[in-house]
Tab-separated table of C-alpha atoms and ligand atoms in Angstrom:
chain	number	residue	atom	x	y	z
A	26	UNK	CA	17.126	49.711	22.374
A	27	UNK	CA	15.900	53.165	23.367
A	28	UNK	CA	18.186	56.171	25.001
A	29	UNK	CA	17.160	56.532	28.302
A	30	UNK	CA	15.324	58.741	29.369
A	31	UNK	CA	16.935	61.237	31.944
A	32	UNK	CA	15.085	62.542	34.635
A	33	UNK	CA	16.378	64.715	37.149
A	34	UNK	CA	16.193	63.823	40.086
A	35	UNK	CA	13.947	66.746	41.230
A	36	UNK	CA	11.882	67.440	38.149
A	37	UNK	CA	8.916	70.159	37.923
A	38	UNK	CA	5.700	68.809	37.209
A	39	UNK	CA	5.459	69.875	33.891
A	40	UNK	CA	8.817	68.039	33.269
A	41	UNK	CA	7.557	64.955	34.874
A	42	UNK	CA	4.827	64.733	32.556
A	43	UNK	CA	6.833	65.304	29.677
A	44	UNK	CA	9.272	62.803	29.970
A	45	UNK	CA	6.551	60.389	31.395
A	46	UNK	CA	5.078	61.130	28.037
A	47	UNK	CA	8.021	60.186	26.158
A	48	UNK	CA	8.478	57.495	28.450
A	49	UNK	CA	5.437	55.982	27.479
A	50	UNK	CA	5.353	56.668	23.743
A	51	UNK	CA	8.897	54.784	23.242
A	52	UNK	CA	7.535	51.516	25.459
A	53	UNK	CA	4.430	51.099	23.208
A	54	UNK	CA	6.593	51.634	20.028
A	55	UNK	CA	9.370	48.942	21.567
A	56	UNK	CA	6.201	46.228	22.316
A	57	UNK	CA	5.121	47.018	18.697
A	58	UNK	CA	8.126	46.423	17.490
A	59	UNK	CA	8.975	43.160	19.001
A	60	UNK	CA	9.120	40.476	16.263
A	61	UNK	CA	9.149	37.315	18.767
A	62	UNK	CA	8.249	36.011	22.348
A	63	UNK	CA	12.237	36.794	23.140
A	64	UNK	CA	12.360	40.598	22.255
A	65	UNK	CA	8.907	41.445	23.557
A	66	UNK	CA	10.096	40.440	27.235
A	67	UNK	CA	13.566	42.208	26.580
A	68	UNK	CA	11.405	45.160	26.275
A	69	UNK	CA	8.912	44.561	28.881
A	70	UNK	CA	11.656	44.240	31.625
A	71	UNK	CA	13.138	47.608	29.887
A	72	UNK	CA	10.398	49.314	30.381
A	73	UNK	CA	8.074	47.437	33.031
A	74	UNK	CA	10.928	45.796	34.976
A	75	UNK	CA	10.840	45.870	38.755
A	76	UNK	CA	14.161	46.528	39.217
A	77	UNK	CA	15.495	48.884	37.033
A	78	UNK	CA	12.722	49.015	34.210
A	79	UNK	CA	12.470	52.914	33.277
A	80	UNK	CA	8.784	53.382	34.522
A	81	UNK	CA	10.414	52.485	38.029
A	82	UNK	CA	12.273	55.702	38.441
A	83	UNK	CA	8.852	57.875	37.912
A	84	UNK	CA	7.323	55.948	40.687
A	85	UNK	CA	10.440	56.908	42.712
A	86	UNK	CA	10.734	60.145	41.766
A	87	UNK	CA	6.922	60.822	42.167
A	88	UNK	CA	7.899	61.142	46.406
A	89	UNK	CA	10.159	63.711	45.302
A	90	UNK	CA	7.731	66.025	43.931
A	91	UNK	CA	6.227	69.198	45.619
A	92	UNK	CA	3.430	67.468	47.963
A	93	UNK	CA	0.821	69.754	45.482
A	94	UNK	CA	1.812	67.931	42.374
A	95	UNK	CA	1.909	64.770	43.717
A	96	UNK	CA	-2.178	63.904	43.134
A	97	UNK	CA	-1.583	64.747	39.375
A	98	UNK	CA	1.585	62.954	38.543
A	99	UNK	CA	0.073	59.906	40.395
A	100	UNK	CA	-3.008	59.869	38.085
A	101	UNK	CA	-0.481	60.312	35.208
A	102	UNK	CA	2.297	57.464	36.513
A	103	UNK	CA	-1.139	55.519	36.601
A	104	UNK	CA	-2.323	55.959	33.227
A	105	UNK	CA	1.166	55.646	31.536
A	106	UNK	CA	1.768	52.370	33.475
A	107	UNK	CA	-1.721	50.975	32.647
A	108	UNK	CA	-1.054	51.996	29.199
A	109	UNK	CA	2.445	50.363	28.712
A	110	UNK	CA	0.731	47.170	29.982
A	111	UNK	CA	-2.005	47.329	27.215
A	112	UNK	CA	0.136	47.502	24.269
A	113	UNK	CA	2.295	44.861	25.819
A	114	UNK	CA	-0.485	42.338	25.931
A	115	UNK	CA	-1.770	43.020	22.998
A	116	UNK	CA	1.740	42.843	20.994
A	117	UNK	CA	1.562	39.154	23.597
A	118	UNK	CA	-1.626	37.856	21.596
A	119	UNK	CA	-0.363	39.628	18.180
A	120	UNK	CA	3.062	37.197	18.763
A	121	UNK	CA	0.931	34.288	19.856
A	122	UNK	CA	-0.759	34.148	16.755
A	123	UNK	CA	1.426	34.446	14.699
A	124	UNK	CA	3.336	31.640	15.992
A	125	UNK	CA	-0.045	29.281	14.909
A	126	UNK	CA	-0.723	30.409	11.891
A	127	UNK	CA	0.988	28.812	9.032
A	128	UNK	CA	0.276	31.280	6.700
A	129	UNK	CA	2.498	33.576	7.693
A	130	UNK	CA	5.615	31.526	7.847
A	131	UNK	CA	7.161	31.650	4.092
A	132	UNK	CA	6.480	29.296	1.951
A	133	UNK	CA	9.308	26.133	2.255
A	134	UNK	CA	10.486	25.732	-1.551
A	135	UNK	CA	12.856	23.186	-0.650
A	136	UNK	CA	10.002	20.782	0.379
A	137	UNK	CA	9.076	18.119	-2.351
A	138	UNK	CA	6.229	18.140	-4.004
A	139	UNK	CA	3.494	15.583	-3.393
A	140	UNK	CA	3.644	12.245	-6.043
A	141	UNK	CA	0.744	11.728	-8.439
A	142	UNK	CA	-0.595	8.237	-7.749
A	143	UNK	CA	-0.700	6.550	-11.295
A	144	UNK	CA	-2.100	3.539	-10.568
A	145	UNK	CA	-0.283	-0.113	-10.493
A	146	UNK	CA	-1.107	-3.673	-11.243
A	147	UNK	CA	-2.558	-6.247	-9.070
A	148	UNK	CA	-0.031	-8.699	-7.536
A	149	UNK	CA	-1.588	-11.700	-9.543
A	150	UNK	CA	-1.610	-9.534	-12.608
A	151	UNK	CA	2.079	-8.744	-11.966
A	152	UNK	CA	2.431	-12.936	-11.292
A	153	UNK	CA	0.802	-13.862	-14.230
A	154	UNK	CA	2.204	-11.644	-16.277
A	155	UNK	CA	5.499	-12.818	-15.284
A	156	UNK	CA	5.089	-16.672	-15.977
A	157	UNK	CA	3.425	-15.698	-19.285
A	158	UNK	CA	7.231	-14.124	-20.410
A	159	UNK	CA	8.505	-16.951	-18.957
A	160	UNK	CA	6.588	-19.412	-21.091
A	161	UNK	CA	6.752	-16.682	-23.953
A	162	UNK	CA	10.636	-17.754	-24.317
A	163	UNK	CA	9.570	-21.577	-23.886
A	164	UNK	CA	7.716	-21.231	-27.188
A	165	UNK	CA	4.306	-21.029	-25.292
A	166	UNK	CA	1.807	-18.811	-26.501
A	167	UNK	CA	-1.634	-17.403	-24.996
A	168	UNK	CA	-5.194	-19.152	-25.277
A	169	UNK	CA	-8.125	-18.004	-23.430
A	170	UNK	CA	-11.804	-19.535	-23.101
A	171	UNK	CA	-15.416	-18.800	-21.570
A	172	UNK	CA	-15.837	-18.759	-18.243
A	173	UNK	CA	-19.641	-20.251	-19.291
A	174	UNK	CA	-19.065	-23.767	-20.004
A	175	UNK	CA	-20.883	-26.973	-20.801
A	176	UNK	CA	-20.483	-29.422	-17.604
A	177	UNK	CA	-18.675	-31.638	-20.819
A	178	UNK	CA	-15.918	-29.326	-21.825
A	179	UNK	CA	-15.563	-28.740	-17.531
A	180	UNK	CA	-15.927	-32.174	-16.702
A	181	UNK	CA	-16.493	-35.030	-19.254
A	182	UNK	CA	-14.246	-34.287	-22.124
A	183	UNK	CA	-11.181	-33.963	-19.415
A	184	UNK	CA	-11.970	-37.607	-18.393
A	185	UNK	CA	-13.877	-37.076	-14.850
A	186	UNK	CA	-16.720	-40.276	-14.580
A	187	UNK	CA	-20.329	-39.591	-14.530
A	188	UNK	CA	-21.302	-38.037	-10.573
A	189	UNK	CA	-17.730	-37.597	-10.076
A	190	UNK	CA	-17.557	-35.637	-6.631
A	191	UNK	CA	-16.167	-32.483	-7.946
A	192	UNK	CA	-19.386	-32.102	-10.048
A	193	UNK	CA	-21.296	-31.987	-6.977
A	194	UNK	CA	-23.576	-28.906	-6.217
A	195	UNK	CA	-21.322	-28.129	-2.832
A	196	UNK	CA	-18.478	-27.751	-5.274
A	197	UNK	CA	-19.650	-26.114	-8.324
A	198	UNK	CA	-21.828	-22.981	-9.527
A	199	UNK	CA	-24.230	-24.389	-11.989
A	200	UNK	CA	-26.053	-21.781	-14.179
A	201	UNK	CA	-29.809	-21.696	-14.086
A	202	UNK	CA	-30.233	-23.822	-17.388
A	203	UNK	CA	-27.540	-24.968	-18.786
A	204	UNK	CA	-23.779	-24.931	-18.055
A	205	UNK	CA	-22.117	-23.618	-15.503
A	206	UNK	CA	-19.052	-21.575	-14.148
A	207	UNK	CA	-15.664	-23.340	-15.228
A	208	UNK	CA	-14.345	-24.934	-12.087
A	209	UNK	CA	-10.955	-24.940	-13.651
A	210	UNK	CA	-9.024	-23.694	-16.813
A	211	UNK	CA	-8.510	-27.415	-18.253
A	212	UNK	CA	-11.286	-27.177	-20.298
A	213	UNK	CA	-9.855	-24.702	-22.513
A	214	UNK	CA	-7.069	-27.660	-23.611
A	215	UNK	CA	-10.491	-29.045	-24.661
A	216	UNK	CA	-11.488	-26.088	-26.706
A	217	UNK	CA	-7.308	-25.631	-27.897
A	218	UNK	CA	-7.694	-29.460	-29.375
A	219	UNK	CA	-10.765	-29.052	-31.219
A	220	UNK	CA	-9.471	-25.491	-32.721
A	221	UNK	CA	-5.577	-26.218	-33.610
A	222	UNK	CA	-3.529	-28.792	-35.087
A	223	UNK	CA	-0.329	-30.034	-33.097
A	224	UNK	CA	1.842	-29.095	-32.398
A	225	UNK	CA	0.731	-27.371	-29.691
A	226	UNK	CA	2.324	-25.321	-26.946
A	227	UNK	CA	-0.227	-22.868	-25.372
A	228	UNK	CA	-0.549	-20.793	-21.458
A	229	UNK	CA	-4.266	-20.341	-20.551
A	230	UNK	CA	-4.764	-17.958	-18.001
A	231	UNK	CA	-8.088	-17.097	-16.726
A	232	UNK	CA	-10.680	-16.822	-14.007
A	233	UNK	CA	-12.291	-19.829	-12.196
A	234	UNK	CA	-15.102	-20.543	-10.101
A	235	UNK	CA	-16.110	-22.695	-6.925
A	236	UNK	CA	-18.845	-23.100	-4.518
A	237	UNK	CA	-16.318	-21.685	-1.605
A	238	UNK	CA	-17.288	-19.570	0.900
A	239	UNK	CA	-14.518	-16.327	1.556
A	240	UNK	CA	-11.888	-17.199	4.377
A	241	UNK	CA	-8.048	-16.463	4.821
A	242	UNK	CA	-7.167	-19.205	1.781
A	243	UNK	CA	-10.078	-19.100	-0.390
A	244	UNK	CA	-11.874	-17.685	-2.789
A	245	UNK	CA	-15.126	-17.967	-4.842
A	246	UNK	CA	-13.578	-16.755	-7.840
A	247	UNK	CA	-9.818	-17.078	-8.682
A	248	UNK	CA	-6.920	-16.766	-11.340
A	249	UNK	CA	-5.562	-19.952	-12.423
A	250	UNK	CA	-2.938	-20.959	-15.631
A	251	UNK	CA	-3.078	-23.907	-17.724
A	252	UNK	CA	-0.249	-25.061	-19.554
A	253	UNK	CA	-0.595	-27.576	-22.455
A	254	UNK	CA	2.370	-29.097	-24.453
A	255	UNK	CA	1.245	-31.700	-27.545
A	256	UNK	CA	3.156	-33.011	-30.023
A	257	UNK	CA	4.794	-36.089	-31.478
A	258	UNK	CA	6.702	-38.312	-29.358
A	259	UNK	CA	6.656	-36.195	-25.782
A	260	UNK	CA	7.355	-37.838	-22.899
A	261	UNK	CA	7.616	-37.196	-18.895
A	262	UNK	CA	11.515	-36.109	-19.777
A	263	UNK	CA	9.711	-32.881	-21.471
A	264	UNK	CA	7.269	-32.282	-18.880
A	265	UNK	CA	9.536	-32.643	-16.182
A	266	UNK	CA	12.568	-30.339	-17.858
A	267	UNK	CA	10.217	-27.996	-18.915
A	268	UNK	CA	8.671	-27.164	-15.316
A	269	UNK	CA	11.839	-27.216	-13.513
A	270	UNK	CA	13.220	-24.811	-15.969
A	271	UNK	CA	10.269	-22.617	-15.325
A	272	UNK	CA	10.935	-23.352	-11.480
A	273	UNK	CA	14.070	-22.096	-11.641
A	274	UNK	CA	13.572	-18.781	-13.355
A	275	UNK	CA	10.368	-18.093	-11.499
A	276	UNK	CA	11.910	-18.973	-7.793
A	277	UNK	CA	15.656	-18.576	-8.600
A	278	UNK	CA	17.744	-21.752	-7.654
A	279	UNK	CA	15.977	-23.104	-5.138
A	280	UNK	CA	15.104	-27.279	-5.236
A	281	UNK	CA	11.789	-28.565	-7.281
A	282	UNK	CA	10.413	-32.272	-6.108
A	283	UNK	CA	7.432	-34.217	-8.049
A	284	UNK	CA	5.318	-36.003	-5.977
A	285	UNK	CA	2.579	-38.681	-7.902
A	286	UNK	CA	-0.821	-37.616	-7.510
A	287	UNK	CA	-4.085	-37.881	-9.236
A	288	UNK	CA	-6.172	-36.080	-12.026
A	289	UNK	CA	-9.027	-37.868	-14.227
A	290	UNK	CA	-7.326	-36.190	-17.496
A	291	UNK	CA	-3.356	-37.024	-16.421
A	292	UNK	CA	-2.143	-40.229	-16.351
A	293	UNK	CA	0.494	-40.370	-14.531
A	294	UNK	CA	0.054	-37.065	-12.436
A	295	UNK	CA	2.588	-35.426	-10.221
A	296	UNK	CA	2.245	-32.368	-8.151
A	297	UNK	CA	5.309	-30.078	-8.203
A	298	UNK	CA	6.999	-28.372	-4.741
A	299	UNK	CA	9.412	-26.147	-4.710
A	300	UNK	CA	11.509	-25.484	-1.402
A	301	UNK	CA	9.541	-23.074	0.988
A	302	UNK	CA	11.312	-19.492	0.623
A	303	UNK	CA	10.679	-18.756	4.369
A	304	UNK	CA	12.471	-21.233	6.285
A	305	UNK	CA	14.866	-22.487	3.240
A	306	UNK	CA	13.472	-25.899	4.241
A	307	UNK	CA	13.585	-26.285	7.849
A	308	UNK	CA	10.022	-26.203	8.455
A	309	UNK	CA	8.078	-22.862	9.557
A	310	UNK	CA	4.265	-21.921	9.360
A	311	UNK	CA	4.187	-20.670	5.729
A	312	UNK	CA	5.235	-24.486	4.386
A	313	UNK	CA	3.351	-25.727	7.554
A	314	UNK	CA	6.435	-28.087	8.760
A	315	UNK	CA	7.140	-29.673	5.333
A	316	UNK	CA	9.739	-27.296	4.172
A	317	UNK	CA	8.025	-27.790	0.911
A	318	UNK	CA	5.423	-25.229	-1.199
A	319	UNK	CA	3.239	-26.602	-4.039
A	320	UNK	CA	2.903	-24.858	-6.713
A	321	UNK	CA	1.240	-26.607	-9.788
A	322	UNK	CA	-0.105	-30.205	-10.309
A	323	UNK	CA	0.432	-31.672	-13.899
A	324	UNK	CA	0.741	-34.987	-15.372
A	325	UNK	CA	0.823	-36.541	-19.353
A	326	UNK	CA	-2.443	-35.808	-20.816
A	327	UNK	CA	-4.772	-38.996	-20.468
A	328	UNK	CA	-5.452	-40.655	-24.120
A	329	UNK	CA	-9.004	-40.489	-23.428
A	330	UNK	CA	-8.694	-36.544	-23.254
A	331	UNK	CA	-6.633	-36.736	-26.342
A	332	UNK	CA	-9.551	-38.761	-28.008
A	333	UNK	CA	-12.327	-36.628	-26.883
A	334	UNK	CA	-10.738	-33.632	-28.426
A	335	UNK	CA	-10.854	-35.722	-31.842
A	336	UNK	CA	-7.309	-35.573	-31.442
A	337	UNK	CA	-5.127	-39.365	-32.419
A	338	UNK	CA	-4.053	-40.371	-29.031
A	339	UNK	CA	-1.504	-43.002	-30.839
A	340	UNK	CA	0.195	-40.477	-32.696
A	341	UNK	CA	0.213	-37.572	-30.556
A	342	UNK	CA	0.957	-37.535	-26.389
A	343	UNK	CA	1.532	-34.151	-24.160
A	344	UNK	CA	1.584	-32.993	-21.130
A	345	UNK	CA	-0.349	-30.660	-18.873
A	346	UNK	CA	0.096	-28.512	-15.888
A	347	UNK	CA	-2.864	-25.946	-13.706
A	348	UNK	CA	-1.425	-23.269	-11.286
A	349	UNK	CA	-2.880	-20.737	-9.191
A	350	UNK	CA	-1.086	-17.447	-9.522
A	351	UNK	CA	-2.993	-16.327	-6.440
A	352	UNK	CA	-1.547	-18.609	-4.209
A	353	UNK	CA	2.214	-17.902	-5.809
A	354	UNK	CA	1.381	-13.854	-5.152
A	355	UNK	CA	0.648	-13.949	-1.555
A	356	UNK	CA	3.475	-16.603	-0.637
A	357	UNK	CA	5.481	-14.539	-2.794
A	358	UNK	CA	4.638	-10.827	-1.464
A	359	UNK	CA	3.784	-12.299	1.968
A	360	UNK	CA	-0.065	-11.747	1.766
A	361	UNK	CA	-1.540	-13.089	5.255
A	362	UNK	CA	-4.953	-13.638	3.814
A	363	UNK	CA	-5.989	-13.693	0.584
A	364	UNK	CA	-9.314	-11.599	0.827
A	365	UNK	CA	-6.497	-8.769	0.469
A	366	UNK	CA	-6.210	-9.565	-2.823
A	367	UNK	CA	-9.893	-8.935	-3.423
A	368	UNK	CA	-10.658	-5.636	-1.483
A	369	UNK	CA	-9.263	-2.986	-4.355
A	370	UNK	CA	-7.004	-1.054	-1.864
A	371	UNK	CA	-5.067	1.018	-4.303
A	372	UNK	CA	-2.711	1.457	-1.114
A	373	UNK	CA	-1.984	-1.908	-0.965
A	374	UNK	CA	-1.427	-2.161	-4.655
A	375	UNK	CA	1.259	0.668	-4.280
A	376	UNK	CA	3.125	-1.026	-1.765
A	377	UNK	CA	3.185	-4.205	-3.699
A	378	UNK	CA	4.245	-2.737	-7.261
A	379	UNK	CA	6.760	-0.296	-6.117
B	10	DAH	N1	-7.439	-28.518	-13.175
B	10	DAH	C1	-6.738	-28.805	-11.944
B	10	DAH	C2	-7.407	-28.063	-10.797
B	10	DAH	O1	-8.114	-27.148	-11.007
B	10	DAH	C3	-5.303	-28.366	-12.045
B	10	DAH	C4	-4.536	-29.199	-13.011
B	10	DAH	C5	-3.859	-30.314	-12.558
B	10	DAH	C6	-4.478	-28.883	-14.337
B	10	DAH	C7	-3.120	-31.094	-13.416
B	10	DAH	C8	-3.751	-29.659	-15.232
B	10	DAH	C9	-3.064	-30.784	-14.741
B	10	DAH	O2	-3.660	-29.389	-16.514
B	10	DAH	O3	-2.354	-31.551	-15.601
B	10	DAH	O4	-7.171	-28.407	-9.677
């Protein structure tokens, strides 16, 4: 705030202008000195005010002046009002700006600072890896094989019959030559037999192949685990305890069922549910109505696998199991469509492994 400034109320000229001069010196310093919106239009209706802003006296006491000065102390009244606007407009567009430009604000230390994106696994990764420490503690350990392989280790070593359908062109990716892209991971019990004495206990992760065209539930190319047990005197008991106890630290306690079903290298074969996470076994879309989720199909290792592997099918038996960790990921994490898992979003990997 400014002192007033007193003018008589029948000033000379010469005192007009003077305190018009002050007058007008003070406004433009107040407009200058306004820091916000809020104080510059205190000062304007200080100083510019129609009702009692200072200017207004002059203007009244300008009718008050000898008739002689009057012409002069207009043009002045003129000029100090039309300068008192200026420098409030100005200090208007000065404020204005201010208020967009970021830079000027101080710095916020209190906000955090932005996180480093270090990369995280792949949902089937993080599934795989999982069932491998789960097998780990079984006594399991890891086996790989090609993904290249002879249509004997894929198909006629694991029992299939010559022009079985799955061998079929629609179905698999032959190479130009010979061989062709594994169809499954059972071959590499094959390649397990030929290599290692039982007794045997071995998880076989690894890519597969099929002539499949992309849509919401499959895949050309896909993860899949084999599991292969052999030894002396296994039956169905081991199989069957062995799963479930996998079951049931991989899904926590919820129900496993076998149903009998068919593979050329198990004999007998039994696919394995577990109850559908979703609806806890009512029925709902995910388990479409069953209440029911398969995850693996497994069975006792045919003899004629056994034999083919040069392994003595009357001495040793086993049993067998394929999965897809794929399939476990997405019902799992949810996935709506499984081309997800193929389109290396590293923001969907973040929201998965966080
Ligand atoms: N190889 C089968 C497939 O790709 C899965 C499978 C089923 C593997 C039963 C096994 C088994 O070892 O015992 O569909």
């Amino acid at each position: 705030m400014t002192t007033s400034v007193m003018l008589p109320d029948n000033p000379t000229l010469d005192e007009y202008k003077k305190r018009l001069a002050e007058l007008s010196e003070r406004g433009v310093t107040e407009f200058a000195r306004a820091a916000n919106a809020d104080e510059l239009e205190a000062a304007r209706i200080e100083f510019l005010g129609d009702q009692r802003g200072k200017l207004r006296e002059f203007q009244i006491v300008l009718g008050k002046l000898p008739k002689e000065a009057r012409p002069e102390a207009g043009r002045l009244f003129n000029a100090a009002k039309a300068r008192l606007t200026d420098a409030l407009e100005l200090r208007r567009q000065e404020i204005a700006k201010l208020g967009d430009d970021s830079t000027t604000r101080p710095a916020d230390l209190t906000m955090p600072a932005r996180r480093s994106w270090r990369g995280a696994k792949h949902p089937v990764t993080l599934v795989i890896e999982e069932i491998e420490g789960i097998f780990r503690e079984l006594g399991f350990t890891i086996a790989i094989g090609p993904e290249a392989e002879t249509e004997w280790y894929n198909f006629g070593a694991l029992n299939f019959p010559p022009n079985h359908p799955a061998m079929d062109l629609h179905d698999t990716l032959y190479l130009s030559g010979e061989g062709l892209l594994r169809t499954h991971t059972s071959p590499v019990q094959i390649r397990t037999l030929q290599r290692y004495a039982p007794p045997i206990r071995v998880l076989i992760p690894g890519r597969v192949y099929r002539r499949d065209f992309f849509d919401p539930s499959h895949a050309p190319a896909f993860e899949q685990i084999e599991g292969l047990c052999i030894d002396e005197g296994i039956s169905f008991v081991d199989l069957k305890a062995t799963l479930t106890r996998f079951a049931n630290r991989f899904f926590g306690q919820r129900p496993t069922r076998f149903r009998p079903s068919f593979f050329p290298f198990t004999e007998p074969s039994a696919e394995m549910d577990v109850q559908c996470g979703v609806c806890g076994g009512q029925g709902c879309g995910v388990c479409k109505q069953t209440g029911w989720v398969e995850i693996l199909g497994s069975g006792m290792v045919h003899p004629a696998v056994l034999e083919a592997a040069g392994v003595d099918s009357e001495r040793y038996s086993g049993w067998a199991f394929g999965m897809g960790p794929g399939r476990i990921a997405i019902s799992r994490y949810g996935i709506p469509d499984i081309r997800i898992l193929y389109d290396s979003d590293v923001r969907f990997l973040e929201q998965i492994s966080e």
